[in-house]
PDB file of N, CA and C in Angstrom:
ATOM      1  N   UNK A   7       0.838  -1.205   0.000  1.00  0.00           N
ATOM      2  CA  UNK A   7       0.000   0.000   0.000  1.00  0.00           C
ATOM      3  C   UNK A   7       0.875   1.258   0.000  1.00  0.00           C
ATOM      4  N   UNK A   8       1.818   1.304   0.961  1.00  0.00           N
ATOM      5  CA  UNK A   8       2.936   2.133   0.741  1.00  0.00           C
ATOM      6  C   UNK A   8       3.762   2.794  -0.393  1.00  0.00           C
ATOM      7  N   UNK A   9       3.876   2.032  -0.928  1.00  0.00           N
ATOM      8  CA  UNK A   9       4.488   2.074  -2.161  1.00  0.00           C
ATOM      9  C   UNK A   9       3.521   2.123  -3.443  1.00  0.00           C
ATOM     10  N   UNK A  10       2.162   2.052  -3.371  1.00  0.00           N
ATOM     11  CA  UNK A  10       1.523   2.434  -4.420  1.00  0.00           C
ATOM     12  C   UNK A  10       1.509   4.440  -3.922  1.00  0.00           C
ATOM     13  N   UNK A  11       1.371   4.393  -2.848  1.00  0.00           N
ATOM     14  CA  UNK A  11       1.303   5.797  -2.531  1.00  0.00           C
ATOM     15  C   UNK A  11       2.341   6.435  -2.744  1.00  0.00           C
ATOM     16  N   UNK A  12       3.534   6.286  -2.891  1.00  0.00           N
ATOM     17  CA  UNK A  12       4.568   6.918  -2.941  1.00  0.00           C
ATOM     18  C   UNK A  12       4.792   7.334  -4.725  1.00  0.00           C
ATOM     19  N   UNK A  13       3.679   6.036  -5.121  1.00  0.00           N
ATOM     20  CA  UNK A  13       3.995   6.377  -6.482  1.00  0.00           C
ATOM     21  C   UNK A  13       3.123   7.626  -7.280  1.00  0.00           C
ATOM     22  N   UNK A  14       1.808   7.742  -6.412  1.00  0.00           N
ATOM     23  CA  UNK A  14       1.380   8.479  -6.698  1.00  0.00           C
ATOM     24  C   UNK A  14       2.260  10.071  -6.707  1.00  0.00           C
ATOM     25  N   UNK A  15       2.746  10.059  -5.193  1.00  0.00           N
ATOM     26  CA  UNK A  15       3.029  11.150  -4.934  1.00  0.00           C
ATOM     27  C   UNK A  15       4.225  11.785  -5.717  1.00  0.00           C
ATOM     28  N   UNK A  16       5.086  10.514  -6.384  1.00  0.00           N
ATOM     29  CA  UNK A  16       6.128  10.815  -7.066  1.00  0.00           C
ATOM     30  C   UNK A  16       5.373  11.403  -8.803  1.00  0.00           C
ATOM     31  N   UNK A  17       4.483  11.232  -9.453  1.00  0.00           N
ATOM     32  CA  UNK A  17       3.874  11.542 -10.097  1.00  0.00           C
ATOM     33  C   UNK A  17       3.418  12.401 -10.198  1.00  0.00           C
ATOM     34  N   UNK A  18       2.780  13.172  -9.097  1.00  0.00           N
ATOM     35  CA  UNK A  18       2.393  14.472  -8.743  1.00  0.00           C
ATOM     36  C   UNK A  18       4.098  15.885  -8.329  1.00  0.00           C
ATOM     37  N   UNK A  19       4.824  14.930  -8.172  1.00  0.00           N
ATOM     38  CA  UNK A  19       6.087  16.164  -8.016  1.00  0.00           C
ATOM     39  C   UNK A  19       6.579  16.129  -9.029  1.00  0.00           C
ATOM     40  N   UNK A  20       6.574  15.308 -10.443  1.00  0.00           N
ATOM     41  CA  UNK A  20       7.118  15.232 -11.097  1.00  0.00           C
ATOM     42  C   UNK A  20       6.258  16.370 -12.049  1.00  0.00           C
ATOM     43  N   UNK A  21       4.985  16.694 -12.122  1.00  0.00           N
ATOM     44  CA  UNK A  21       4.687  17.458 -12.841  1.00  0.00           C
ATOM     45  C   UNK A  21       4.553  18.498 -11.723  1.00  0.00           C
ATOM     46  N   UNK A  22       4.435  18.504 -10.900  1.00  0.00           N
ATOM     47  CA  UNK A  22       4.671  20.287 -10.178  1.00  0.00           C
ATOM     48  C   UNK A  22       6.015  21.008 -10.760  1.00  0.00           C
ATOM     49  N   UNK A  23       7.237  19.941 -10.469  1.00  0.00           N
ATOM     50  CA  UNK A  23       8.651  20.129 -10.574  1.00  0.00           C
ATOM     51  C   UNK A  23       8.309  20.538 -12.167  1.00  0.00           C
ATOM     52  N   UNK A  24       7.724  19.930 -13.276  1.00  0.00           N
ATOM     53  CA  UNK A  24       7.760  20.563 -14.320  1.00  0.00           C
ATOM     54  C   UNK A  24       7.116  21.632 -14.715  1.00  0.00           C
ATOM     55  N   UNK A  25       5.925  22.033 -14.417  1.00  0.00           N
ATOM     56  CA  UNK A  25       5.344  23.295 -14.161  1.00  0.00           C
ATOM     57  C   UNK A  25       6.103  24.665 -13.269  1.00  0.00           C
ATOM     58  N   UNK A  26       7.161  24.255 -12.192  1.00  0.00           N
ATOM     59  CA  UNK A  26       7.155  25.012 -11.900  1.00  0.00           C
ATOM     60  C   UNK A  26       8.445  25.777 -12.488  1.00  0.00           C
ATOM     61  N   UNK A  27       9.464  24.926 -13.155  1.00  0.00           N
ATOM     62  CA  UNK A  27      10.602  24.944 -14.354  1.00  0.00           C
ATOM     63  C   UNK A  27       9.783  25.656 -15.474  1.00  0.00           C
ATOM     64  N   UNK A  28       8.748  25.624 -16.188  1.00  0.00           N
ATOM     65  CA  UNK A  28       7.846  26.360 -17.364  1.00  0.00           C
ATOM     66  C   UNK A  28       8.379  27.842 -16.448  1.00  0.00           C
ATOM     67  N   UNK A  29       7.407  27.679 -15.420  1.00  0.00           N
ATOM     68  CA  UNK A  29       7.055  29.502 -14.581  1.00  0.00           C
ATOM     69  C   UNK A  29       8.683  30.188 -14.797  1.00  0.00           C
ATOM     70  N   UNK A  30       9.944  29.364 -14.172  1.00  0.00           N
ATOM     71  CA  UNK A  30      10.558  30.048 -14.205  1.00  0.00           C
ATOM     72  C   UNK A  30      11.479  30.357 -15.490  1.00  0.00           C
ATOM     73  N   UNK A  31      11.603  29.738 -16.449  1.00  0.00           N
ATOM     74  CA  UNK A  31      11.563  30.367 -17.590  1.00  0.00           C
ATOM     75  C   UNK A  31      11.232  31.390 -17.770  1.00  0.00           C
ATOM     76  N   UNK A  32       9.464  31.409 -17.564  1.00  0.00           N
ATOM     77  CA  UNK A  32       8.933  32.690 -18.081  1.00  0.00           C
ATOM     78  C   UNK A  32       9.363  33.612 -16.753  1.00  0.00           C
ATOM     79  N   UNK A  33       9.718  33.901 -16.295  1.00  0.00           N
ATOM     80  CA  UNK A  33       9.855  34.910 -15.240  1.00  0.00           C
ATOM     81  C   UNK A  33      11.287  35.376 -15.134  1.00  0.00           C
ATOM     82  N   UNK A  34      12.173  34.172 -16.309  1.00  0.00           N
ATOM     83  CA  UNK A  34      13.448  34.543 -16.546  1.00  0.00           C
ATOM     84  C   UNK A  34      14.075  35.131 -17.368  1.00  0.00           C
ATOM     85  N   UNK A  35      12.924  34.810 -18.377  1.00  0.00           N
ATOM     86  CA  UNK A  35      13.275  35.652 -20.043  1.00  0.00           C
ATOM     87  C   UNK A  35      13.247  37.243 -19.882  1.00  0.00           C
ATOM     88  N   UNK A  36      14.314  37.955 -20.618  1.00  0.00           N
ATOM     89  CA  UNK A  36      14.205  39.577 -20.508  1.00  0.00           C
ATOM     90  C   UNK A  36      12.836  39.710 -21.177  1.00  0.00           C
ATOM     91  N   UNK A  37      12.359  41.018 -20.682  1.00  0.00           N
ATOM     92  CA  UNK A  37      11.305  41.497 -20.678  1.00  0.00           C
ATOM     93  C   UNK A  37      11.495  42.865 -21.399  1.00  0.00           C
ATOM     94  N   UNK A  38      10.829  43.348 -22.426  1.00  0.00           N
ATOM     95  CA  UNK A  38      11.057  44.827 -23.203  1.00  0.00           C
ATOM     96  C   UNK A  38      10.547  46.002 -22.391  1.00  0.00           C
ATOM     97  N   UNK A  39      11.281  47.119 -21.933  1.00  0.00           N
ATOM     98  CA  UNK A  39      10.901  47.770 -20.884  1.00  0.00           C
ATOM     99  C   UNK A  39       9.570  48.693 -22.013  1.00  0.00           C
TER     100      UNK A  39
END
C-alpha cells in the first residue's frame, strides 16, 4: 500500500517540478521595458 502511494506522490512532483521549471523560464526571459 505504501508504495503504491509513494507512487502516486512521485507523479504528482514530477509534474509540479515541471510546471514550476515552465514559470521560471517565463519569469526569466528579458522582458522589453
Amino acid at each position: 500500500m505504501s508504495g503504491d502511494l509513494w507512487g502516486h506522490y512521485a507523479k504528482i512532483d514530477g509534474e509540479y517540478i515541471a510546471r514550476m521549471e515552465d514559470l521560471l523560464d517565463l519569469y526569466t526571459e528579458p522582458s522589453d521595458p
